Coordinates of C-alpha atoms in Angstrom, one line a residue:
M1 CA -22.3 -19.9 11.7
K2 CA -19.2 -18.7 9.8
L3 CA -16.8 -16.4 11.6
I4 CA -15.7 -13.3 9.7
S5 CA -12.8 -11.3 10.8
I6 CA -12.8 -7.5 10.3
V7 CA -9.4 -5.7 10.6
I8 CA -9.6 -2.0 11.5
S9 CA -6.4 0.1 11.3
M10 CA -6.4 3.2 13.6
Y11 CA -4.0 6.0 14.0
N12 CA -5.0 9.2 15.9
E13 CA -8.7 8.7 15.3
E14 CA -10.0 9.8 18.6
S15 CA -12.6 12.3 17.2
G16 CA -14.4 9.9 15.0
I17 CA -13.7 6.4 16.2
A18 CA -16.8 6.1 18.3
F19 CA -19.0 7.2 15.4
F20 CA -17.4 4.8 13.1
S21 CA -17.6 1.8 15.5
N22 CA -21.3 2.4 16.2
N23 CA -22.0 2.5 12.5
L24 CA -20.0 -0.6 11.9
I25 CA -21.6 -2.6 14.7
K26 CA -25.1 -1.6 13.6
E27 CA -24.4 -2.9 10.1
L28 CA -23.0 -6.2 11.4
E29 CA -26.1 -6.7 13.5
R30 CA -28.2 -6.5 10.3
I31 CA -26.2 -9.2 8.7
K32 CA -27.5 -12.6 9.8
N33 CA -25.9 -16.1 9.6
Y34 CA -22.5 -14.8 10.5
N35 CA -20.4 -14.2 13.6
F36 CA -17.9 -11.5 13.6
E37 CA -14.6 -10.7 15.3
I38 CA -13.4 -7.1 15.0
L39 CA -9.7 -6.6 15.4
W40 CA -9.0 -3.0 16.3
I41 CA -5.3 -2.3 15.6
N42 CA -4.0 0.8 17.3
D43 CA -0.9 1.8 15.3
G44 CA 0.8 3.8 18.1
S45 CA -1.8 6.5 18.3
L46 CA -0.7 9.6 20.3
D47 CA -4.2 10.7 21.3
N48 CA -7.2 9.0 23.1
T49 CA -8.0 6.6 20.3
Q50 CA -7.6 3.5 22.4
L51 CA -9.6 4.9 25.3
N52 CA -12.5 6.0 23.0
I53 CA -12.7 2.7 21.1
E54 CA -12.7 0.6 24.3
K55 CA -15.5 2.8 25.7
S56 CA -17.5 2.6 22.5
C57 CA -17.2 -1.2 22.4
S58 CA -17.9 -1.8 26.1
A59 CA -21.5 -3.0 25.5
G60 CA -21.2 -6.6 24.2
K61 CA -23.2 -7.7 21.1
E62 CA -24.4 -11.3 20.6
N63 CA -22.6 -12.0 17.3
V64 CA -19.6 -9.6 17.7
K65 CA -16.3 -10.2 19.5
H66 CA -13.7 -7.4 19.9
V67 CA -9.9 -7.8 19.9
F68 CA -7.8 -4.8 20.8
I69 CA -4.2 -4.8 19.6
Q70 CA -1.9 -2.0 20.6
F71 CA 1.5 -1.4 19.0
S72 CA 4.6 -0.3 20.9
R73 CA 4.9 2.6 18.5
N74 CA 3.7 3.7 15.1
F75 CA 4.7 1.1 12.4
G76 CA 2.5 2.3 9.6
H77 CA -0.8 1.4 8.0
E78 CA 0.4 -1.7 6.1
A79 CA 1.9 -3.2 9.3
A80 CA -1.3 -2.6 11.2
M81 CA -3.4 -4.4 8.5
L82 CA -0.9 -7.3 8.5
A83 CA -1.1 -7.6 12.3
G84 CA -4.8 -7.9 12.1
I85 CA -4.6 -10.6 9.4
D86 CA -2.0 -12.4 11.5
N87 CA -4.3 -12.5 14.5
S88 CA -7.5 -13.3 12.6
C89 CA -9.4 -16.5 13.0
G90 CA -12.2 -16.1 10.5
E91 CA -13.0 -18.0 7.4
A92 CA -12.7 -14.6 5.6
V93 CA -11.0 -11.4 6.5
I94 CA -12.2 -7.9 5.7
C95 CA -9.7 -5.0 6.0
M96 CA -10.8 -1.4 6.2
D97 CA -9.8 2.0 7.7
A98 CA -11.3 3.7 10.7
D99 CA -11.6 7.2 9.1
G100 CA -15.2 6.5 7.8
Q101 CA -14.3 6.5 4.1
H102 CA -14.7 2.8 3.8
P103 CA -18.5 2.4 4.3
P104 CA -19.6 -0.5 6.5
A105 CA -22.8 -0.7 4.5
E106 CA -20.7 -2.4 1.7
I107 CA -19.8 -5.4 3.9
N108 CA -22.9 -7.3 3.1
E109 CA -22.2 -7.1 -0.7
M110 CA -18.7 -8.2 -0.1
L111 CA -19.9 -11.3 1.8
K112 CA -22.3 -12.1 -1.0
A113 CA -19.4 -12.0 -3.4
Y114 CA -17.4 -14.3 -1.1
E115 CA -20.3 -16.7 -0.9
E116 CA -20.2 -16.8 -4.7
E117 CA -16.7 -18.5 -4.3
H118 CA -14.7 -15.3 -4.9
E119 CA -11.6 -15.6 -2.7
I120 CA -10.7 -11.9 -3.2
V121 CA -13.1 -9.0 -3.2
L122 CA -11.6 -5.7 -4.2
M123 CA -13.4 -2.5 -3.5
Q124 CA -12.8 0.0 -6.3
R125 CA -13.4 3.7 -5.4
T126 CA -15.3 5.3 -8.3
D127 CA -15.7 8.6 -6.6
R128 CA -14.5 10.4 -3.5
E129 CA -16.6 13.2 -2.1
D130 CA -13.7 15.2 -0.6
H131 CA -11.4 14.7 -3.6
G132 CA -10.7 17.7 -5.8
L133 CA -9.2 17.7 -9.3
I134 CA -5.6 17.7 -8.1
K135 CA -6.0 14.7 -5.8
S136 CA -7.9 12.8 -8.4
S137 CA -5.3 13.5 -11.0
M138 CA -2.5 12.4 -8.6
S139 CA -4.3 9.1 -8.0
K140 CA -4.8 8.5 -11.7
M141 CA -1.1 9.3 -12.3
F142 CA -0.1 7.0 -9.5
Y143 CA -1.8 3.9 -11.0
T144 CA -0.7 4.8 -14.5
I145 CA 3.0 4.9 -13.5
I146 CA 3.0 1.8 -11.4
N147 CA 1.1 -0.2 -14.1
K148 CA 3.6 0.9 -16.7
L149 CA 6.6 -0.2 -14.5
S150 CA 5.2 -3.1 -12.6
V151 CA 4.8 -6.7 -13.7
V152 CA 1.6 -6.9 -11.8
K153 CA -1.2 -4.9 -13.3
F154 CA -3.2 -3.2 -10.4
Q155 CA -6.9 -2.5 -10.4
E156 CA -7.1 1.3 -10.7
N157 CA -8.4 3.0 -7.6
A158 CA -8.5 -0.3 -5.7
S159 CA -8.3 0.7 -2.0
D160 CA -7.2 -0.9 1.3
F161 CA -10.9 -1.9 1.7
F162 CA -11.0 -5.6 0.6
L163 CA -12.0 -9.1 1.5
I164 CA -9.8 -12.1 1.4
S165 CA -10.5 -15.8 2.1
Q166 CA -8.7 -17.7 4.8
K167 CA -6.5 -19.3 2.2
I168 CA -5.2 -15.9 1.1
A169 CA -4.8 -14.8 4.7
E170 CA -2.6 -17.8 5.4
L171 CA -0.4 -16.9 2.4
L172 CA 0.1 -13.4 3.8
K173 CA 0.9 -14.9 7.2
Q174 CA 3.4 -17.3 6.0
D175 CA 5.0 -16.1 2.7
F176 CA 4.5 -12.4 2.1
R177 CA 6.6 -11.0 4.9
D178 CA 8.4 -8.3 3.0
S179 CA 9.7 -5.2 4.8
N180 CA 8.6 -3.3 1.7
R181 CA 4.9 -4.0 1.6
F182 CA 1.9 -3.1 -0.5
L183 CA -0.9 -5.4 0.6
R184 CA -3.5 -4.4 -2.0
G185 CA -0.7 -5.4 -4.5
F186 CA 0.1 -8.7 -2.8
I187 CA -3.5 -9.8 -2.9
Q188 CA -3.7 -9.0 -6.6
E189 CA -0.5 -10.8 -7.3
V190 CA -1.5 -14.2 -5.9
G191 CA -4.2 -15.0 -8.4
F192 CA -7.4 -16.9 -7.4
N193 CA -11.0 -15.9 -8.1
K194 CA -11.4 -12.2 -7.8
K195 CA -14.3 -9.8 -7.9
V196 CA -14.3 -6.0 -8.1
L197 CA -17.1 -4.0 -6.5
E198 CA -17.5 -0.3 -6.8
Y199 CA -18.2 2.2 -4.1
T200 CA -18.2 5.9 -3.4
A201 CA -16.0 7.1 -0.5
P202 CA -17.9 9.6 1.6
K203 CA -16.4 12.8 2.8
R204 CA -14.2 12.5 5.9
E205 CA -16.3 13.9 8.8
F206 CA -13.7 13.7 11.6
G207 CA -10.0 14.4 11.8
E208 CA -7.6 14.8 8.9
S209 CA -6.0 12.4 6.4
N210 CA -2.7 10.9 7.5
Y211 CA -1.6 10.7 3.8
S212 CA 0.3 13.7 2.7
F213 CA 1.7 14.3 -0.8
F214 CA 5.2 13.1 0.3
K215 CA 3.7 9.9 1.9
L216 CA 1.9 9.1 -1.3
M217 CA 5.1 9.6 -3.3
K218 CA 7.0 7.4 -0.8
M219 CA 4.3 4.7 -1.3
A220 CA 4.6 5.0 -5.1
F221 CA 8.4 4.5 -4.9
N222 CA 7.9 1.5 -2.6
V223 CA 5.4 -0.1 -5.0
V224 CA 7.6 0.4 -8.0
F225 CA 10.7 -1.1 -6.3
A226 CA 8.7 -3.9 -4.7
F227 CA 7.0 -5.1 -7.9
S228 CA 9.3 -4.1 -10.8
N229 CA 12.8 -4.6 -12.0
K230 CA 12.2 -2.2 -14.9
P231 CA 14.3 0.6 -13.3
L232 CA 17.3 -1.7 -13.4
R233 CA 16.6 -2.4 -17.1
I234 CA 16.3 1.3 -17.7
V235 CA 19.7 1.8 -16.1
I236 CA 21.2 -0.8 -18.5
L237 CA 19.6 1.0 -21.5
I238 CA 21.0 4.3 -20.2
S239 CA 24.5 2.8 -19.8
I240 CA 24.4 1.3 -23.3
S241 CA 23.2 4.5 -24.8
F242 CA 25.9 6.5 -23.0
F243 CA 28.5 4.0 -24.2
L244 CA 27.4 4.4 -27.8
F245 CA 27.4 8.2 -27.4
T246 CA 30.9 8.1 -26.0
I247 CA 32.1 6.0 -29.0
A248 CA 30.5 8.4 -31.4
F249 CA 31.9 11.4 -29.7
G250 CA 35.4 9.9 -29.6
G251 CA 35.1 8.9 -33.3
Y252 CA 34.1 12.4 -34.3
S253 CA 37.1 13.9 -32.4
L254 CA 39.5 11.5 -34.1
V255 CA 38.1 12.3 -37.6
Q256 CA 38.5 16.0 -36.9
Y257 CA 42.0 15.5 -35.7
F258 CA 43.4 13.1 -38.4
I259 CA 41.3 13.8 -41.5
A260 CA 40.1 17.4 -41.2
D261 CA 43.5 18.3 -39.7
S262 CA 41.8 20.5 -37.1
I263 CA 41.2 20.3 -33.4
P264 CA 37.5 20.6 -32.6
S265 CA 36.5 23.4 -30.4
G266 CA 36.7 21.7 -27.0
Y267 CA 35.4 23.7 -24.1
T268 CA 31.7 23.5 -24.8
S269 CA 31.9 19.8 -25.9
I270 CA 33.9 18.8 -22.9
I271 CA 31.7 20.6 -20.4
F272 CA 28.6 19.0 -22.0
F273 CA 30.2 15.6 -22.0
I274 CA 31.3 15.8 -18.4
S275 CA 28.0 17.1 -17.2
L276 CA 26.0 14.4 -19.0
S277 CA 28.4 11.8 -17.7
F278 CA 28.1 12.7 -14.1
S279 CA 24.3 13.2 -14.3
L280 CA 23.8 9.7 -15.8
M281 CA 26.3 8.2 -13.3
F282 CA 24.5 9.6 -10.3
L283 CA 21.1 8.5 -11.7
V284 CA 22.4 5.0 -12.1
L285 CA 23.9 5.1 -8.5
T286 CA 20.6 6.4 -7.1
I287 CA 18.5 3.6 -8.6
L288 CA 21.0 1.0 -7.6
S289 CA 21.2 2.4 -4.0
I290 CA 17.4 2.2 -3.6
Y291 CA 17.4 -1.4 -4.6
F292 CA 20.4 -2.0 -2.3
E293 CA 18.6 -0.4 0.6
K294 CA 15.5 -2.5 0.0
T295 CA 17.6 -5.6 -0.2
I296 CA 19.4 -4.8 3.1
K297 CA 16.0 -4.3 4.9
E298 CA 14.8 -7.7 3.7
I299 CA 18.1 -9.4 4.8
K300 CA 17.9 -7.9 8.3
R301 CA 14.4 -9.5 8.8
R302 CA 13.5 -7.1 11.6
P303 CA 9.9 -7.4 13.0
I304 CA 7.2 -5.8 10.9
Y305 CA 5.5 -4.6 14.0
I306 CA 5.8 -5.0 17.8
V307 CA 2.7 -5.7 19.9
R308 CA 2.5 -4.0 23.3
K309 CA -0.8 -5.4 24.4
I310 CA -3.7 -7.6 23.2
E311 CA -7.1 -7.7 24.9
I312 CA -10.1 -9.8 23.9
Q313 CA -13.7 -8.8 24.7
D314 CA -16.4 -11.3 24.0

């Protein structure tokens, strides 16, 4: 039977991890003709997440193997998913979160799409039961902005709940080792046969979301600077526009001095000119500094994550 790897990212999920794992294993037992390995990635949790998941998975199931991977500290959700993919052995890999908002009941449909020779199966969130108008608007704005700036056009509301074939997993293991990561973007960038399935994200029953407004903003910046050079082109356009403005302003001053035989009133114009100059200059420096920072991180090639412990339970 085919082996399917399921990667679960966990961070401070002690209150709901047992409930989620029980639901997941029940769903996997219903799916015949497959063996499963579940890679539980503890992303430096500060609570009893590790203890609770090991207790919950202590009873072995015939077609399910558990792999527990603990990080030395918190490296982030993207690093946790990548660690699971790196250690996966299955013919296909499914990534999902442990917060209960990626329904295990959808796994069977994902596998059907995979058997139809789709090497990438994206799960598109059509509704979220605990999302209000503000969060929904923020999500829509996020995808609008990055699709305007990025070369890669992302599937709107595609989540970190997805399936990839072993071929895609090997690409992520070997080639996509960026320090500035966006996995759901990487898997849409590589091409191959893709299918999009829709699902409704249930309300989070346990714990609180680890994604604050500022974390979402940080992720948006990471995506833009990882997949687009348009900010650099915008800087060039700003520089050209400012150069033309400077020439026009200088020409006007010369005309007033030599032809109109009058000195233009200078205080307001000079203050405006200096303020605009410094504002644009600092904008240019900010954009260049962000690209420079990202480049330095890539050059350093520091580890994406550090594993403290790996345990395998058959």
